[in-house]
PDB file of C-alpha atoms in Angstrom:
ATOM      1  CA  UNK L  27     138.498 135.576 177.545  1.00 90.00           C
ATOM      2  CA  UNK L  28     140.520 137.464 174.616  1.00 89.00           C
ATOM      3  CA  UNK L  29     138.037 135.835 172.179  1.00 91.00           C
ATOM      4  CA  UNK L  30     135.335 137.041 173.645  1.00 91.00           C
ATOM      5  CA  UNK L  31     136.710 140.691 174.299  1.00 90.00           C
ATOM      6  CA  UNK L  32     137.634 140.384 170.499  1.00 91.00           C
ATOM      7  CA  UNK L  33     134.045 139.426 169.970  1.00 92.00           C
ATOM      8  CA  UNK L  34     132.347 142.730 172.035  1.00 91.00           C
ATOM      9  CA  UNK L  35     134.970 144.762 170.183  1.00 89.00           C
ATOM     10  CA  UNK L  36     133.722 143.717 167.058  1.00 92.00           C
ATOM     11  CA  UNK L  37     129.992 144.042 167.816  1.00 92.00           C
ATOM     12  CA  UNK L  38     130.625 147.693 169.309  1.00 91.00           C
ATOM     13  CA  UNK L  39     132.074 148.561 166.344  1.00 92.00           C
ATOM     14  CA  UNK L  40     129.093 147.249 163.935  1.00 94.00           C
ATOM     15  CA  UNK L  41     126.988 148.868 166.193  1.00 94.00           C
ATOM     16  CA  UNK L  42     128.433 152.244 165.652  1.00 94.00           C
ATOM     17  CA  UNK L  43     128.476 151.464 161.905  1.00 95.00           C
ATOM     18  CA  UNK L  44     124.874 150.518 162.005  1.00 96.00           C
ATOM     19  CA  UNK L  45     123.885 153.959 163.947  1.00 95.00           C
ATOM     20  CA  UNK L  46     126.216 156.302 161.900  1.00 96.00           C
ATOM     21  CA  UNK L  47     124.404 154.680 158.283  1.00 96.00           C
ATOM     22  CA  UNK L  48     121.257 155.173 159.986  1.00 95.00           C
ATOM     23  CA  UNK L  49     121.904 158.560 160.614  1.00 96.00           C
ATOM     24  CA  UNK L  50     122.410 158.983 156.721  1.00 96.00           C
ATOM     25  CA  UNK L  51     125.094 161.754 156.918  1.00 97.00           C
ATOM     26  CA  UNK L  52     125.846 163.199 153.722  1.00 97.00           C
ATOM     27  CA  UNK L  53     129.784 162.768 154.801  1.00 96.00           C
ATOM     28  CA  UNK L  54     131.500 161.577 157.992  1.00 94.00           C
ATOM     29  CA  UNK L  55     133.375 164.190 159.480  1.00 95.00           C
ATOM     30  CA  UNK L  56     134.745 164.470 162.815  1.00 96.00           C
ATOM     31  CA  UNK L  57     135.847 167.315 165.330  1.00 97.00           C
ATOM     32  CA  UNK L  58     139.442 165.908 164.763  1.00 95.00           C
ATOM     33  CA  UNK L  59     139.358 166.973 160.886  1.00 95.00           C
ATOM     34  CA  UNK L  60     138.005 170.564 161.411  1.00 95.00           C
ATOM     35  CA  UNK L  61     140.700 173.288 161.411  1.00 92.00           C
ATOM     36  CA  UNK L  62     139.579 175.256 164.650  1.00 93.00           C
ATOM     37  CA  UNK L  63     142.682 178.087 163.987  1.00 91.00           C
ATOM     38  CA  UNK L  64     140.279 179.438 160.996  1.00 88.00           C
ATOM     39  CA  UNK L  65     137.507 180.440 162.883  1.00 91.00           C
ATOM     40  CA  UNK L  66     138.832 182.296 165.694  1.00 90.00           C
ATOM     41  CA  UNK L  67     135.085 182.724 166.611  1.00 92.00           C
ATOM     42  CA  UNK L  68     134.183 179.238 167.353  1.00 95.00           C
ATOM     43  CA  UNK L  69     134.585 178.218 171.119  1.00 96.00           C
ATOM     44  CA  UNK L  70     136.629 175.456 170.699  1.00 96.00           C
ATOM     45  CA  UNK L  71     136.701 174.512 174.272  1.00 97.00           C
ATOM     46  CA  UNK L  72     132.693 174.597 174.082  1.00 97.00           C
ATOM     47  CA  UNK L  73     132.804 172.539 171.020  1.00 98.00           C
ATOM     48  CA  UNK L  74     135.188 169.835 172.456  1.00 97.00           C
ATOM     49  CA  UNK L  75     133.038 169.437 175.701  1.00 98.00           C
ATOM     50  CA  UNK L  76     130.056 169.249 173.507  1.00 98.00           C
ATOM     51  CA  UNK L  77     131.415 166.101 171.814  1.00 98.00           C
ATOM     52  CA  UNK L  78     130.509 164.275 175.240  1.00 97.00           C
ATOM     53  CA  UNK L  79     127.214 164.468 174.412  1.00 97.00           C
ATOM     54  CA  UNK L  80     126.119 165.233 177.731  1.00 97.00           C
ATOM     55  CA  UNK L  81     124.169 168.185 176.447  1.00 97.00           C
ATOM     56  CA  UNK L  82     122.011 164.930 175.014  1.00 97.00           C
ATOM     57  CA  UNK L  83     121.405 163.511 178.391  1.00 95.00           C
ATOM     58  CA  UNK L  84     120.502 166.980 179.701  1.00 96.00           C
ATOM     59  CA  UNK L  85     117.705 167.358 176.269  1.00 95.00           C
ATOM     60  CA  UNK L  86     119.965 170.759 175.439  1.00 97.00           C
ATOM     61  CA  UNK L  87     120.149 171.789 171.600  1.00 97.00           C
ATOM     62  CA  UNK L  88     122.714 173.394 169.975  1.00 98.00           C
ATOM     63  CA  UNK L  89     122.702 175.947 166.995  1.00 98.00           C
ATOM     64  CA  UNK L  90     125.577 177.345 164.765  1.00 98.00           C
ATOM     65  CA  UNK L  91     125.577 180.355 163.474  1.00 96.00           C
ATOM     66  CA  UNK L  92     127.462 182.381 160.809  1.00 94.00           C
ATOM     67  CA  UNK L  93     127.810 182.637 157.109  1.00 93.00           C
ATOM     68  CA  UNK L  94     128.141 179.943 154.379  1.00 90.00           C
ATOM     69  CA  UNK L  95     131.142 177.990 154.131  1.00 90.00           C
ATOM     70  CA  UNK L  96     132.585 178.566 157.675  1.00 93.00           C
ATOM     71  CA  UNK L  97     132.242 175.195 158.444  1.00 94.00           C
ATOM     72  CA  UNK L  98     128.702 174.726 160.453  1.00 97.00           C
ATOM     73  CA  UNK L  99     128.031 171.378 159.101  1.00 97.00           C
ATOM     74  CA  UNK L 100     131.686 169.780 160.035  1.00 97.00           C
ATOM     75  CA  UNK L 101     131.163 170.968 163.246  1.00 98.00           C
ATOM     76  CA  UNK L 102     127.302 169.242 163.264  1.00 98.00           C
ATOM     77  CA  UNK L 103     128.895 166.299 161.495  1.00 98.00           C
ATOM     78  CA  UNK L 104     131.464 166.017 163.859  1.00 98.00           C
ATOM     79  CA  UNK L 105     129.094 166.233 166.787  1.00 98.00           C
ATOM     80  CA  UNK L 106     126.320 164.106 165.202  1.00 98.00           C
ATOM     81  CA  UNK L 107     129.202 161.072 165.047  1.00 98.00           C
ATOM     82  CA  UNK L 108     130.756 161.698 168.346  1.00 97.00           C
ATOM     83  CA  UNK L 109     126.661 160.877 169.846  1.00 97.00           C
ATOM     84  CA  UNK L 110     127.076 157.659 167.353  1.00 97.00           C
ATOM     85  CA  UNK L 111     130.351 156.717 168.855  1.00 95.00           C
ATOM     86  CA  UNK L 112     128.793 156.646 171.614  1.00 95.00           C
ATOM     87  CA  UNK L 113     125.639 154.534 170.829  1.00 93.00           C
ATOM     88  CA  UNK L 114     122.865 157.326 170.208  1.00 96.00           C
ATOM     89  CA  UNK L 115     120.432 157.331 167.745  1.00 95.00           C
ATOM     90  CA  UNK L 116     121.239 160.027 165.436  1.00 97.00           C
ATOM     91  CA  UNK L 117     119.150 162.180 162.283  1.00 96.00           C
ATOM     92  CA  UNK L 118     120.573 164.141 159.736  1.00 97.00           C
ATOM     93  CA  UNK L 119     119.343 166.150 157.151  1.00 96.00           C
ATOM     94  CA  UNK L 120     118.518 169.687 155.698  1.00 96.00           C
ATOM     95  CA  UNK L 121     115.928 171.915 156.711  1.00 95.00           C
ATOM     96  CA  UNK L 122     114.041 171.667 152.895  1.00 94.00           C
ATOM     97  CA  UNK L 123     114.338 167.746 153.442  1.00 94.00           C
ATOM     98  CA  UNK L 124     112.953 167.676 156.507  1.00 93.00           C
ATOM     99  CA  UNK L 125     109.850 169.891 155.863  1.00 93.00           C
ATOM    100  CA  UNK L 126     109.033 167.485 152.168  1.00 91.00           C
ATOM    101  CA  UNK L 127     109.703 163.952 154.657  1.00 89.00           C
ATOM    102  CA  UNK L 128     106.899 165.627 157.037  1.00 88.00           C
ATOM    103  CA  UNK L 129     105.060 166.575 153.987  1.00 87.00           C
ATOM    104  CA  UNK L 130     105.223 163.049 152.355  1.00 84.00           C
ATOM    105  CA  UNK L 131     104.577 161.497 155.543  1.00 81.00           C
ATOM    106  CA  UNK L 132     101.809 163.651 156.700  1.00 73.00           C
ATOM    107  CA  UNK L 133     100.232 162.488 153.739  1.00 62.00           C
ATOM    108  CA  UNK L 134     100.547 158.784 154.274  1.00 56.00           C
ATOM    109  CA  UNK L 135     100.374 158.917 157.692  1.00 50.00           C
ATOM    110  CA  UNK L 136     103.264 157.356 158.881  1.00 52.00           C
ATOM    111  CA  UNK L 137     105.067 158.270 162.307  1.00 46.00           C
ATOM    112  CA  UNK L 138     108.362 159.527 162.587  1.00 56.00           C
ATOM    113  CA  UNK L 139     110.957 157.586 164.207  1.00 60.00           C
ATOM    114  CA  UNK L 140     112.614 158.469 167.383  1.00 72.00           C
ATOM    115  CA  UNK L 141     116.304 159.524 167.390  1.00 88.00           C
ATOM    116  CA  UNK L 142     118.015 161.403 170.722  1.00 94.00           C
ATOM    117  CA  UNK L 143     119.931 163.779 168.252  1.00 96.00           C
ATOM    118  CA  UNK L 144     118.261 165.273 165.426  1.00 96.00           C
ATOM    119  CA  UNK L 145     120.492 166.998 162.789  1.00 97.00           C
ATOM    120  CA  UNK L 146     119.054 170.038 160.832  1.00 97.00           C
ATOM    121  CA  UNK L 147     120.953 171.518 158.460  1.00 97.00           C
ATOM    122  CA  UNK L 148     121.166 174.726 156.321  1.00 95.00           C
ATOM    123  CA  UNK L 149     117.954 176.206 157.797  1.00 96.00           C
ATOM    124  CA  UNK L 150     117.387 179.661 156.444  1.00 92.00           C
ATOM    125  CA  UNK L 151     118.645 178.632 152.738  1.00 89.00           C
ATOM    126  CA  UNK L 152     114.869 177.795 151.022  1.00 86.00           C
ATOM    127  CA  UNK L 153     111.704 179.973 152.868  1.00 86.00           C
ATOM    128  CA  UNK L 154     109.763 177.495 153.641  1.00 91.00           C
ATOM    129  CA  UNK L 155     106.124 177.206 153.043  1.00 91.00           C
ATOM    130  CA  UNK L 156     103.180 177.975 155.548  1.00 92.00           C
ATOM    131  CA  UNK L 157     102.868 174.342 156.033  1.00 92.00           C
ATOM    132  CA  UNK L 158     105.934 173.487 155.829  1.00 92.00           C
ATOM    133  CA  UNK L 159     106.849 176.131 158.768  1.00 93.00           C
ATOM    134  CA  UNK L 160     103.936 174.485 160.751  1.00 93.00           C
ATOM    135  CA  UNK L 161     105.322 171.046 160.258  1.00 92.00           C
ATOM    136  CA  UNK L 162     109.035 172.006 161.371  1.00 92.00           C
ATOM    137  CA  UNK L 163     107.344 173.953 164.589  1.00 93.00           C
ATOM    138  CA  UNK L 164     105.992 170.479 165.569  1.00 91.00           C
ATOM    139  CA  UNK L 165     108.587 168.465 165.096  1.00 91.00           C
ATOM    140  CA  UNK L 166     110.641 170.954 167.530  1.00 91.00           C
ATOM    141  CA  UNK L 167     107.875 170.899 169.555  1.00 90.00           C
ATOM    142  CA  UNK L 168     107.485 167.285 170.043  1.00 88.00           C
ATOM    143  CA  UNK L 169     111.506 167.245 170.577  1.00 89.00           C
ATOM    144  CA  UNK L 170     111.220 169.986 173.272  1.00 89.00           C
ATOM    145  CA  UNK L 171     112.840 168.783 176.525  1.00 86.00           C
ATOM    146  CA  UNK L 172     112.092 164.797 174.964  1.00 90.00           C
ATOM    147  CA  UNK L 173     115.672 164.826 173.031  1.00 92.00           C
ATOM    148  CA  UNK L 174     118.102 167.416 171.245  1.00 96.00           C
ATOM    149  CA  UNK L 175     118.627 169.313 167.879  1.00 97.00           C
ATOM    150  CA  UNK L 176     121.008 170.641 166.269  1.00 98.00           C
ATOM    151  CA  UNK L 177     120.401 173.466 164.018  1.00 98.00           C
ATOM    152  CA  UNK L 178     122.976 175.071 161.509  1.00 98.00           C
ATOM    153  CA  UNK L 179     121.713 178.441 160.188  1.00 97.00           C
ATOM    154  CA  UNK L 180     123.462 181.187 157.942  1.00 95.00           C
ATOM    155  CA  UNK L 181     120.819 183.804 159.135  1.00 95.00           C
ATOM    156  CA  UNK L 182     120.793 185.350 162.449  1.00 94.00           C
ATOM    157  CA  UNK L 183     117.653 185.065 164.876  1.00 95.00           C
ATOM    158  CA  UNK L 184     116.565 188.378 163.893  1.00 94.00           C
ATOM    159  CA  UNK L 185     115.802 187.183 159.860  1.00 95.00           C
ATOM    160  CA  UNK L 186     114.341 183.797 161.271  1.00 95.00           C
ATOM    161  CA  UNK L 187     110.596 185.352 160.417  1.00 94.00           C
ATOM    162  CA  UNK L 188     112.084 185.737 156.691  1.00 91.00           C
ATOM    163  CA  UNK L 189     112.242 181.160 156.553  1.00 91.00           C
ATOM    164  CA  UNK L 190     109.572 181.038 158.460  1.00 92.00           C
ATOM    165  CA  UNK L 191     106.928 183.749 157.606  1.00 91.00           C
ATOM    166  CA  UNK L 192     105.187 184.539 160.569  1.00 92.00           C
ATOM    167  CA  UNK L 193     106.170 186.738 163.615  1.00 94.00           C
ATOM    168  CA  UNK L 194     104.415 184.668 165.954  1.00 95.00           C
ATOM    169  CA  UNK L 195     105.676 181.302 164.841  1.00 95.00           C
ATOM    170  CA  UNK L 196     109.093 182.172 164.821  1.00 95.00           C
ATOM    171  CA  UNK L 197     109.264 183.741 168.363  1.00 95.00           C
ATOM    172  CA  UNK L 198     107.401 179.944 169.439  1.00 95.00           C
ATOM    173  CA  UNK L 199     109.698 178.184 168.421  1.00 94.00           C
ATOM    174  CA  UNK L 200     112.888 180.089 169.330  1.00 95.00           C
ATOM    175  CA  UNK L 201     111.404 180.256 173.138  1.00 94.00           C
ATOM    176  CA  UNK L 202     111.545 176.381 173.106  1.00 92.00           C
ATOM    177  CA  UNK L 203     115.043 176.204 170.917  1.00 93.00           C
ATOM    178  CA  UNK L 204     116.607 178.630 172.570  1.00 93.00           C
ATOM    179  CA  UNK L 205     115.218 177.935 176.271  1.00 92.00           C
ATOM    180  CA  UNK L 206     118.187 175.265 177.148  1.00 93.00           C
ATOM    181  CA  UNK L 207     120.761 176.151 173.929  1.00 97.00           C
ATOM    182  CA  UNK L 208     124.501 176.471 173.545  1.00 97.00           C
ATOM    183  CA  UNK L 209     125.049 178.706 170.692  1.00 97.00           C
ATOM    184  CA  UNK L 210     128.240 178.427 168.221  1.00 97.00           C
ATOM    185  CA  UNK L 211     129.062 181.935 166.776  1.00 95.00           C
ATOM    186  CA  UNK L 212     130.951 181.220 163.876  1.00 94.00           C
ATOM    187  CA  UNK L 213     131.418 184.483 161.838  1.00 89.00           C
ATOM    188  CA  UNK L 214     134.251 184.710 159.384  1.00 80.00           C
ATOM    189  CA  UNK L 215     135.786 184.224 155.946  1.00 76.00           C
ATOM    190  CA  UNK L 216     134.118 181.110 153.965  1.00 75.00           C
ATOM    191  CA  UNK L 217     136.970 178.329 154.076  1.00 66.00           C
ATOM    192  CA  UNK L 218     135.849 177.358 150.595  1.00 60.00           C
ATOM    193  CA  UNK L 219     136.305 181.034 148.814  1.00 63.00           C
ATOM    194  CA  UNK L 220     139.381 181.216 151.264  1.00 63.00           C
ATOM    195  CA  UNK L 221     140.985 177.950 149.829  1.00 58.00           C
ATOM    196  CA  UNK L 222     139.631 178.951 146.203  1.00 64.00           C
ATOM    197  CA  UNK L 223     141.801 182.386 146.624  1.00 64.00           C
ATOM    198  CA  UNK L 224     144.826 180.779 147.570  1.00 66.00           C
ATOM    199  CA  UNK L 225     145.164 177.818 144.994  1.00 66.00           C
ATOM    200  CA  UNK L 226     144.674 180.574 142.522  1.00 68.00           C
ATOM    201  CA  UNK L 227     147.590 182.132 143.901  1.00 63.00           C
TER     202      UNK L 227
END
């Protein structure tokens, strides 16, 4: 009986391993790590309930929003490896990679695969082409109330038509994003110039 607890232990665990490589994070970061005290903003209690991914079983998205360097992506990391922990299939990756995969594979004609959390970072960095905002509208389209997204962005909704370039598109696909959303304010000093300041002190 122990060997065989041993043995599900072990295959859990490679499991998890498998799902959090597929998920190709640039980093693995969890919730644990992030310093919550530095961004006063952040709803930590929304955050930590968020990390039992039953905003996943409900097909709810999530989107952080603030400036650069106050920490959007550890708190997508951390969430994207708490819905591996717990045996999800998980997506990473940044808005500009996302939009030349569709390209590439619009092209050769190849499917996407499914995932119940898709990860999509820095959106609102690179404008994105008129294609390339037509391809990201599907994909959100096609994950509409089928699984979630999360969405890191250092612009607010109201500059979303500056990425995207069209009015019309832009208020699409924030009806579906934002239909069944929790939203992460996260407005404050970068943690990166922050540290830089005080080692220099």
């Amino acid at each position: 009986a122990r060997l065989c607890e041993m043995e599900l232990i072990d295959r859990e665990r490679r499991m998890i391993e498998r799902r959090i490589k597929a998920a190709k994070f640039p980093s693995t970061k969890s919730l644990d790590s992030f310093d919550f005290k530095i961004m006063p903003s952040l709803n930590k209690p929304l955050t930590m309930d968020l990390a039992r991914c039953d905003y996943i079983d409900r097909r709810e998205n999530i989107i952080a929003l603030g400036p650069s360097g106050t920490g959007k992506t550890h708190i997508a990391l951390g969430l994207g490896l708490a819905a591996c922990q717990r045996g999800l299939k998980v997506r990473f990756t940044t808005a500009a990679a996302l939009v030349h995969d569709l390209i590439e594979a619009q092209d050769e004609r190849r499917l996407q695969r499914s995932q119940n959390l898709l990860i999509i970072d820095e959106l609102g960095f690179v404008p994105l082409s008129k294609s390339g905002a037509e391809l990201l509208f599907e994909v959100i389209s096609q994950c509409y109330e089928r699984g979630s997204i999360i969405i890191t962005s250092n612009l607010p909704f109201d500059e979303w038509t500056e990425v995207f370039g069209s009015e019309r598109l832009t208020g699409a696909l924030l009806d579906r994003l934002t239909h069944h959303v929790h939203i992460l304010e996260m407005n404050g000093e970068s943690y990166r110039l922050k540290h830089s300041r005080n080692k220099q002190k």
